[in-house]
mmCIF file of C-alpha atoms in Angstrom:
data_model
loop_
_atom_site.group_PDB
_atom_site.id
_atom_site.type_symbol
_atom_site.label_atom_id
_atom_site.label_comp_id
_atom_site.label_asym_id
_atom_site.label_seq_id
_atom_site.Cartn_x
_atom_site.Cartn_y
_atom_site.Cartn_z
ATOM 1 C CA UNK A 26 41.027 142.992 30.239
ATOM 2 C CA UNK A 27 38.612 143.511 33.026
ATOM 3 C CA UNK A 28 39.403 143.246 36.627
ATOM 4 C CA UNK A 29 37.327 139.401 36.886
ATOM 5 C CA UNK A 30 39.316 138.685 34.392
ATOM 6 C CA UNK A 31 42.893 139.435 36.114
ATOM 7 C CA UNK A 32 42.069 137.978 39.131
ATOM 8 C CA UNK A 33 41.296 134.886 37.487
ATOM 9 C CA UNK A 34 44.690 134.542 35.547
ATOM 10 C CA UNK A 35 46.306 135.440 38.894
ATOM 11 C CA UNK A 36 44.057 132.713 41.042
ATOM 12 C CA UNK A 37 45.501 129.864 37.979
ATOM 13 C CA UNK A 38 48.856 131.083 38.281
ATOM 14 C CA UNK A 39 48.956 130.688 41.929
ATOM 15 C CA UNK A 40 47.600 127.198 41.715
ATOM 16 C CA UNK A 41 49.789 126.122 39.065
ATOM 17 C CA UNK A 42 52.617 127.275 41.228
ATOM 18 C CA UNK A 43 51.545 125.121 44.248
ATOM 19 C CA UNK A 44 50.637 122.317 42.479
ATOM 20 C CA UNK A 45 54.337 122.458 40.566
ATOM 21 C CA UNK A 46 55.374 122.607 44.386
ATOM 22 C CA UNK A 47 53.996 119.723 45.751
ATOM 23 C CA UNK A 48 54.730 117.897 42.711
ATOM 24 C CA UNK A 49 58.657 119.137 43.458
ATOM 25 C CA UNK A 50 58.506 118.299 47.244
ATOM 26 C CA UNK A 51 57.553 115.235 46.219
ATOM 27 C CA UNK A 52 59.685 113.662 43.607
ATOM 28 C CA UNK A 53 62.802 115.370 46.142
ATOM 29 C CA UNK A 54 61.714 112.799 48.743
ATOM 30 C CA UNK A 55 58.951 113.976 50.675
ATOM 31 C CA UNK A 56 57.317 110.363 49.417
ATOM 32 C CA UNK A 57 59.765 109.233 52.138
ATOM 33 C CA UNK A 58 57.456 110.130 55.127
ATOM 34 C CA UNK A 59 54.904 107.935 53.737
ATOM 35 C CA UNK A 60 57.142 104.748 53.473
ATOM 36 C CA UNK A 61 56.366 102.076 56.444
ATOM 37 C CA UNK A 62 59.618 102.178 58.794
ATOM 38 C CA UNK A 63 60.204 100.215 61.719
ATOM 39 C CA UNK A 64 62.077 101.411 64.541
ATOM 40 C CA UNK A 65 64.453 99.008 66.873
ATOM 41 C CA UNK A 66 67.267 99.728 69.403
ATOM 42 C CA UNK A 67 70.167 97.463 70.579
ATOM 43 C CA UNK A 68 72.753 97.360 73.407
ATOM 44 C CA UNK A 69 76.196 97.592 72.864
ATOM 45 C CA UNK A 70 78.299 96.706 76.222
ATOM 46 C CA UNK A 71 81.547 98.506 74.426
ATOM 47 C CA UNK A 72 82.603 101.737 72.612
ATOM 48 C CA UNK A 73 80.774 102.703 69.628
ATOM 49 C CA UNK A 74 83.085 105.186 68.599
ATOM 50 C CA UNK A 75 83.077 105.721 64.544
ATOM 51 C CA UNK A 76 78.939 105.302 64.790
ATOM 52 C CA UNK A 77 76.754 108.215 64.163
ATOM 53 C CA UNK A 78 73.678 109.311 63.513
ATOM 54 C CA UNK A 79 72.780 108.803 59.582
ATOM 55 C CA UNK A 80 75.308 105.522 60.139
ATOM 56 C CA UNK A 81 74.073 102.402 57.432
ATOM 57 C CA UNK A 82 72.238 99.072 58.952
ATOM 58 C CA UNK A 83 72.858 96.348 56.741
ATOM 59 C CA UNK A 84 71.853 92.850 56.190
ATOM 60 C CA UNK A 85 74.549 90.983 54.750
ATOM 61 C CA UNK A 86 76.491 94.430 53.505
ATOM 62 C CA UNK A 87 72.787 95.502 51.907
ATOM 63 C CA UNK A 88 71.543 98.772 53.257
ATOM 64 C CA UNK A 89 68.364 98.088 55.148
ATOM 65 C CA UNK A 90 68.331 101.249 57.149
ATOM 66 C CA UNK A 91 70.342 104.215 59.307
ATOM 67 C CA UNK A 92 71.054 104.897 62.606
ATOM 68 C CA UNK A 93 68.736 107.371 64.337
ATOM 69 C CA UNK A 94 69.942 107.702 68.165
ATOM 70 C CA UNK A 95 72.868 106.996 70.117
ATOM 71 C CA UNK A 96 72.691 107.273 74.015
ATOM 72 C CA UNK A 97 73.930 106.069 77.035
ATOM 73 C CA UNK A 98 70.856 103.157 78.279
ATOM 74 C CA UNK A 99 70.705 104.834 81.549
ATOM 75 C CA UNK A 100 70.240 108.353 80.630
ATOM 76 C CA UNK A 101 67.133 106.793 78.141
ATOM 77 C CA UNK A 102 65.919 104.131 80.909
ATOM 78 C CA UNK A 103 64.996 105.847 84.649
ATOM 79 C CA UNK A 104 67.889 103.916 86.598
ATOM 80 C CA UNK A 105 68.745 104.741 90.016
ATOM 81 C CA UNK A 106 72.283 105.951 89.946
ATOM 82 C CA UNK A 107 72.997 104.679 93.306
ATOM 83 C CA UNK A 108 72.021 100.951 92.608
ATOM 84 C CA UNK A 109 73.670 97.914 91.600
ATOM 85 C CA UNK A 110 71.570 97.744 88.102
ATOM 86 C CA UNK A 111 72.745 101.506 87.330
ATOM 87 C CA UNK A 112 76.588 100.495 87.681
ATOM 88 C CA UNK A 113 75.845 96.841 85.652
ATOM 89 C CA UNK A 114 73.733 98.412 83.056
ATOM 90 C CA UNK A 115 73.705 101.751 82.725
ATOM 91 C CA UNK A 116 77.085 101.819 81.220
ATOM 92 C CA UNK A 117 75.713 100.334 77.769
ATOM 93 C CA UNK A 118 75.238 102.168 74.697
ATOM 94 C CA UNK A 119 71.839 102.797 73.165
ATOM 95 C CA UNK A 120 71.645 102.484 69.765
ATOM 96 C CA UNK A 121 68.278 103.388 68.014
ATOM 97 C CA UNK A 122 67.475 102.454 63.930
ATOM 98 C CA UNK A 123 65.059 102.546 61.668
ATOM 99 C CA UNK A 124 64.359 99.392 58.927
ATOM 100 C CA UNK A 125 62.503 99.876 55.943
ATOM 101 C CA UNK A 126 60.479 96.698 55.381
ATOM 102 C CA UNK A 127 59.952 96.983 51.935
ATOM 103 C CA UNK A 128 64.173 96.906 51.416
ATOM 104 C CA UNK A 129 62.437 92.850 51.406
ATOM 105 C CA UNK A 130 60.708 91.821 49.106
ATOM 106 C CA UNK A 131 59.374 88.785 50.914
ATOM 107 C CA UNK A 132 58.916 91.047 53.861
ATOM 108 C CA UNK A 133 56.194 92.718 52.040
ATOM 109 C CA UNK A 134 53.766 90.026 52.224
ATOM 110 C CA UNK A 135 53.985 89.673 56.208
ATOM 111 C CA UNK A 136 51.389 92.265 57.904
ATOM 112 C CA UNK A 137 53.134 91.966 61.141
ATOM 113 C CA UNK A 138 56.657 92.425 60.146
ATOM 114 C CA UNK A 139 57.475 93.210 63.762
ATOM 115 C CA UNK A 140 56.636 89.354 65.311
ATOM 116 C CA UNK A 141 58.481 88.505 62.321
ATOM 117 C CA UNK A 142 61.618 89.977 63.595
ATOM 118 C CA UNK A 143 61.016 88.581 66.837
ATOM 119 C CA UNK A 144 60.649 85.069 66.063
ATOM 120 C CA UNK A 145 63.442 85.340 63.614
ATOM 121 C CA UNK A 146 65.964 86.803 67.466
ATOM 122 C CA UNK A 147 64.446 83.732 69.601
ATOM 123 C CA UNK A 148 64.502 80.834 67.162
ATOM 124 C CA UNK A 149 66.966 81.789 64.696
ATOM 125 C CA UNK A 150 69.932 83.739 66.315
ATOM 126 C CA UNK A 151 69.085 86.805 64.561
ATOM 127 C CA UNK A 152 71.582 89.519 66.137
ATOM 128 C CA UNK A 153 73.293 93.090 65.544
ATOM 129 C CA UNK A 154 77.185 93.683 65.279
ATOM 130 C CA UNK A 155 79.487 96.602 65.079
ATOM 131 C CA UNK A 156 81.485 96.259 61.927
ATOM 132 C CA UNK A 157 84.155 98.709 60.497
ATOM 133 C CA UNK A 158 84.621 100.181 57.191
ATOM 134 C CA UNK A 159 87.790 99.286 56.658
ATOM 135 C CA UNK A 160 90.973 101.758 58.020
ATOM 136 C CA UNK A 161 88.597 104.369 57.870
ATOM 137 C CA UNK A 162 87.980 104.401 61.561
ATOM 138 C CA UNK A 163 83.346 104.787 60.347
ATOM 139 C CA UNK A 164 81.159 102.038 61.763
ATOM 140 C CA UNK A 165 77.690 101.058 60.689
ATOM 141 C CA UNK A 166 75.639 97.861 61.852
ATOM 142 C CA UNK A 167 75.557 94.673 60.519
ATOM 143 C CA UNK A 168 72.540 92.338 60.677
ATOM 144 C CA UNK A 169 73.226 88.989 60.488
ATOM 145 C CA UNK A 170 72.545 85.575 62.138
ATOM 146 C CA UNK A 171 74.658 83.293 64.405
ATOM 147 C CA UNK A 172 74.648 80.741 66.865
ATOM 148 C CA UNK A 173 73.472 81.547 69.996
ATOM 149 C CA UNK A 174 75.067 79.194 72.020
ATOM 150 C CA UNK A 175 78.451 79.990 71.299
ATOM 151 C CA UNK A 176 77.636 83.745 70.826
ATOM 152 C CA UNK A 177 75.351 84.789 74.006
ATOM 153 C CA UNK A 178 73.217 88.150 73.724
ATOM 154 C CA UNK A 179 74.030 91.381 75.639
ATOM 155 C CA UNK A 180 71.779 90.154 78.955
ATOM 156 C CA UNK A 181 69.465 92.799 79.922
ATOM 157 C CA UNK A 182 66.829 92.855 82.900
ATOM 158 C CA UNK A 183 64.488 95.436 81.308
ATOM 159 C CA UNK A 184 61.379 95.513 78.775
ATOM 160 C CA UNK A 185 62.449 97.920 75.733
ATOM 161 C CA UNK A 186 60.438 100.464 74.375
ATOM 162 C CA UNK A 187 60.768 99.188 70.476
ATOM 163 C CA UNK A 188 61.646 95.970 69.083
ATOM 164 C CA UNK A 189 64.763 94.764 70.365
ATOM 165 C CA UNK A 190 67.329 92.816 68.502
ATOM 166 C CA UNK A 191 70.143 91.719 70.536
ATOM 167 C CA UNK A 192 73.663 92.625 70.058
ATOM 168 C CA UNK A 193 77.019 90.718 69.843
ATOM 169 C CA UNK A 194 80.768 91.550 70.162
ATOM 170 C CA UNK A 195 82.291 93.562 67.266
ATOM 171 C CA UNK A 196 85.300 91.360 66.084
ATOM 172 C CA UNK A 197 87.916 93.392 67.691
ATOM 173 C CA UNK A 198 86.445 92.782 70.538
ATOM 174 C CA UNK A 199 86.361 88.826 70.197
ATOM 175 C CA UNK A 200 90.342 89.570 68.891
ATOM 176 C CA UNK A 201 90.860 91.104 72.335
ATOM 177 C CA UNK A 202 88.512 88.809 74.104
ATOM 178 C CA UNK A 203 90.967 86.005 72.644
ATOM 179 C CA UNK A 204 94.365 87.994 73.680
ATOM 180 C CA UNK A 205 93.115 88.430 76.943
ATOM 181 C CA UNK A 206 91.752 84.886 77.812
ATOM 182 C CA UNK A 207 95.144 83.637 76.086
ATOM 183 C CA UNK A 208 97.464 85.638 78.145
ATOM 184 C CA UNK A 209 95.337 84.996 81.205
ATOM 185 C CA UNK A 210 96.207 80.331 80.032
ATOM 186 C CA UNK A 211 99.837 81.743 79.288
ATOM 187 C CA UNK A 212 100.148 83.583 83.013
ATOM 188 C CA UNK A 213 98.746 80.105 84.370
ATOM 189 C CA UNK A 214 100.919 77.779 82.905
ATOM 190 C CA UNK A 215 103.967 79.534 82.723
ATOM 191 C CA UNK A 216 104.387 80.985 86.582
ATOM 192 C CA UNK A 217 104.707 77.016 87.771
ATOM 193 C CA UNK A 218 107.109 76.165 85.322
ATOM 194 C CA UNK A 219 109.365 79.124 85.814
ATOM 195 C CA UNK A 220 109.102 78.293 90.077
ATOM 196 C CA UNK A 221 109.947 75.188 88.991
ATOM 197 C CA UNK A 222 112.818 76.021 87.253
ATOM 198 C CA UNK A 223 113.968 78.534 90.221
ATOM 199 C CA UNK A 224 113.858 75.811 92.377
ATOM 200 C CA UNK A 225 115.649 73.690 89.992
ATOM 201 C CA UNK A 226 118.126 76.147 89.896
ATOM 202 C CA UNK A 227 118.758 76.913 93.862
ATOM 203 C CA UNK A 228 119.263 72.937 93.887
ATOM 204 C CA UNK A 229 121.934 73.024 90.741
ATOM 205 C CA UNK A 230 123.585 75.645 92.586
ATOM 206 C CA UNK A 231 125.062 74.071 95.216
ATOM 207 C CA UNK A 232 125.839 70.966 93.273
ATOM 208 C CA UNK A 233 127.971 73.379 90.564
ATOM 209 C CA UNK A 234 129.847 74.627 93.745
ATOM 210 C CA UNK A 235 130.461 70.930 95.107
ATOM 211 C CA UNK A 236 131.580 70.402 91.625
ATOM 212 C CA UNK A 237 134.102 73.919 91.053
ATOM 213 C CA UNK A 238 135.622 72.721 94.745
ATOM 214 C CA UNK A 239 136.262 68.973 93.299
ATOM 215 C CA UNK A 240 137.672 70.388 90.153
ATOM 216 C CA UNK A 241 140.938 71.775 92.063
ATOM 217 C CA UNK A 242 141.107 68.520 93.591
ATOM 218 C CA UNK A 243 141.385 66.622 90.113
ATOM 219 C CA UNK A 244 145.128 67.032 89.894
ATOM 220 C CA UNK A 245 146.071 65.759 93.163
ATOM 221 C CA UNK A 246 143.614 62.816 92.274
ATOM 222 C CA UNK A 247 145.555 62.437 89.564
ATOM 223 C CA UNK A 248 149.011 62.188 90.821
ATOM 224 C CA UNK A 249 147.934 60.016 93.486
ATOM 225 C CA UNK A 250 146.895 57.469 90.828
ATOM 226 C CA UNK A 251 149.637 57.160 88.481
ATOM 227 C CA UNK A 252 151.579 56.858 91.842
ATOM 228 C CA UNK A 253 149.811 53.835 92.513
ATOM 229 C CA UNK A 254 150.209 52.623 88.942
ATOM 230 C CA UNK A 255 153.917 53.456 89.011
ATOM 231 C CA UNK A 256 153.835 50.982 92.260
ATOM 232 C CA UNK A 257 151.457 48.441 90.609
ATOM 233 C CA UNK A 258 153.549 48.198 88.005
ATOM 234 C CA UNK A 259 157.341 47.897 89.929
ATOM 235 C CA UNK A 260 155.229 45.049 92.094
ATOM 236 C CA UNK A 261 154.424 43.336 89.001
ATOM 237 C CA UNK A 262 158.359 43.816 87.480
ATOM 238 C CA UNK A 263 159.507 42.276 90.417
ATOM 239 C CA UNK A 264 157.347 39.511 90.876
ATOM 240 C CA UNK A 265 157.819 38.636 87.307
ATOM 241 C CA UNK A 266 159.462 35.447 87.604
ATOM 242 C CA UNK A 267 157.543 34.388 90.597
ATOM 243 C CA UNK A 268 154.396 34.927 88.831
ATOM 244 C CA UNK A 269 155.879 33.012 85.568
ATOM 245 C CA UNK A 270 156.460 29.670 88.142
ATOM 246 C CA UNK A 271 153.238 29.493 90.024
ATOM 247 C CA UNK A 272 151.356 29.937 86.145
ATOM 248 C CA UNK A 273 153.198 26.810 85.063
ATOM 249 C CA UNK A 274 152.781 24.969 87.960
ATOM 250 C CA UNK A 275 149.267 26.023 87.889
ATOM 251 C CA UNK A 276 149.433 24.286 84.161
ATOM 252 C CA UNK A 277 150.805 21.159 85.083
ATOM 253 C CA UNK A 278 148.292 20.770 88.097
ATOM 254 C CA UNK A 279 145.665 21.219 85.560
ATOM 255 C CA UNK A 280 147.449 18.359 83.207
ATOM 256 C CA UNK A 281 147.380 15.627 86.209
ATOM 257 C CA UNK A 282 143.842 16.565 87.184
ATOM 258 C CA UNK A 283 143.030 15.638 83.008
ATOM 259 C CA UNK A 284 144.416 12.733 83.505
ATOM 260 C CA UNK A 285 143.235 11.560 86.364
ATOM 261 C CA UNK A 286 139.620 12.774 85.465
ATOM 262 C CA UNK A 287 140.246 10.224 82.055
ATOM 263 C CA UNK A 288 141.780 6.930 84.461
ATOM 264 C CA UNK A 289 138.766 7.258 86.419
ATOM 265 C CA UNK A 290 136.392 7.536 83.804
ATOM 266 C CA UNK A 291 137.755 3.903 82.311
ATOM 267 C CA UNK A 292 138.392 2.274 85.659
ATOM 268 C CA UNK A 293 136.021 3.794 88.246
ATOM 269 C CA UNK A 294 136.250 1.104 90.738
ATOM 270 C CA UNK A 295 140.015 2.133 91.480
ATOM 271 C CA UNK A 296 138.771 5.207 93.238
ATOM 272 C CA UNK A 297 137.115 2.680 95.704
ATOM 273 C CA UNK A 298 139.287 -0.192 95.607
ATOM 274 C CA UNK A 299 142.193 0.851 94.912
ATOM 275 C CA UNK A 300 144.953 -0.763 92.440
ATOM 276 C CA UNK A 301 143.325 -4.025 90.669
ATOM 277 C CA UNK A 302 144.941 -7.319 91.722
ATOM 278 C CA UNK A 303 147.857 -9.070 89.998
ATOM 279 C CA UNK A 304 146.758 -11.863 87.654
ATOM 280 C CA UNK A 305 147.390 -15.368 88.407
ATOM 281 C CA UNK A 306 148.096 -18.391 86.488
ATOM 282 C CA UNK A 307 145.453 -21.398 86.651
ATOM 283 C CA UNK A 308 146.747 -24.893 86.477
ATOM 284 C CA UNK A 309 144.691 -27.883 84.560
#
């Protein structure tokens, strides 16, 4: 075998071996760098601990995307520390993602997939939320949308550097939200009605005492009555007889008034006149 020969088996061999390369890098998921990705941050004014890096973003609990950044917003935005906008916002946690468009298929067809999104925030309540996996104590994001008058977005007073999609309370926040606002009603309503009571009580107080100090007079009270009944009752003994007389006299008062009440009702003229004449004889 000559030397042209060699170098021309060695030359194939090398080329074979790069092309069985690429073809390798490839079907391992180099194709990946060629897919169309969107990127999009979000706000979170609470802790994102159980998030990292590599975390899902899912629509509706279908994988969409991961989780490429997590900062603090004013380490990524130039805040001044000393200013009221650094202590109201630069407390919120960055969160950056990437979406692959073509996880939808109808999102395929749309050439500007990022408007898309955009409309979709404004007029449709499209928004992101911190969900947990279960007891595990891992987050991802959840993509979803709601109403926007009864859930507000995170308000911001900046222009972000990718497409922004608004973010709203995980649910243990709401839960703690609810506790909070419910304990703050509770505190409200139930200071007044315990003063209330307190003063219901300093008044009952003396009344309890009036009563205790009345209590020791109940015997004497007592004596002092059947006393008088023990008198009452000799009086009556006593006056027994007398009282039998002036009843029946009383009854026989009430017999002549009957009686008179009937002669005057057949003879009324003797009230005025007196007894009616004797009758005489008439001679013919």
């Amino acid at each position: 075998m000559t030397e042209k020969q060699k170098n021309f088996q060695i030359g194939v061999f090398i080329l074979s071996g790069i092309f069985l390369l690429v073809a390798g890098i490839v079907a391992l998921g180099v194709g990946d760098f060629f897919k169309r990705k969107i990127t999009m941050e979000t706000y979170f004014d609470e802790t994102v601990q159980g998030l990292d890096i590599g975390s899902f973003v899912k629509y509706r609990g279908v994988k969409i995307g991961e989780v490429t950044d997590i900062t603090i917003v004013g380490d990524y935005y130039p805040f001044d520390p000393l200013s009221e906008r650094f202590r109201k916002y630069g407390r919120y946690v960055l969160v950056k993602m990437e979406m692959e468009p073509n996880t939808f298929g109808a999102l395929k067809k749309i050439h500007n997939v990022e408007n898309f999104i955009q409309r979709m925030v404004n007029e449709h309540g499209l928004r992101i939320r911190l969900n947990y996996l279960g007891i595990t104590g891992l987050c991802y994001l959840e993509i979803d949308y709601v109403d926007p008058k009864t859930t507000p977005a995170l308000e911001i007073d900046w222009k972000p550097k990718n497409l922004y999609v608004p973010s709203v309370p995980s649910t243990l926040v709401r839960i703690e939200q609810a506790i909070t606002n419910f304990s703050q009603r509770f505190e409200k309503s139930f200071f007044p009605i315990l003063e209330k009571i307190n003063s219901a009580s300093s008044e009952v107080a003396p009344l309890l005492t009036n009563l205790k100090e009345g209590s020791y007079k109940l015997p004497e009270l007592s004596t002092n009555l059947n006393e008088t009944l023990y008198h009452l009752n000799e009086v009556l003994v006593k006056e027994k007889n007398n009282i039998g007389e002036v009843l029946n006299n009383l009854r026989l008062l009430t017999n002549d008034l009957k009686d008179v009440t009937e002669e005057l009702r057949q003879n009324p003229s003797r009230f005025i006149f007196g007894n009616a004449p004797p009758k005489t004889g008439v001679q013919r």
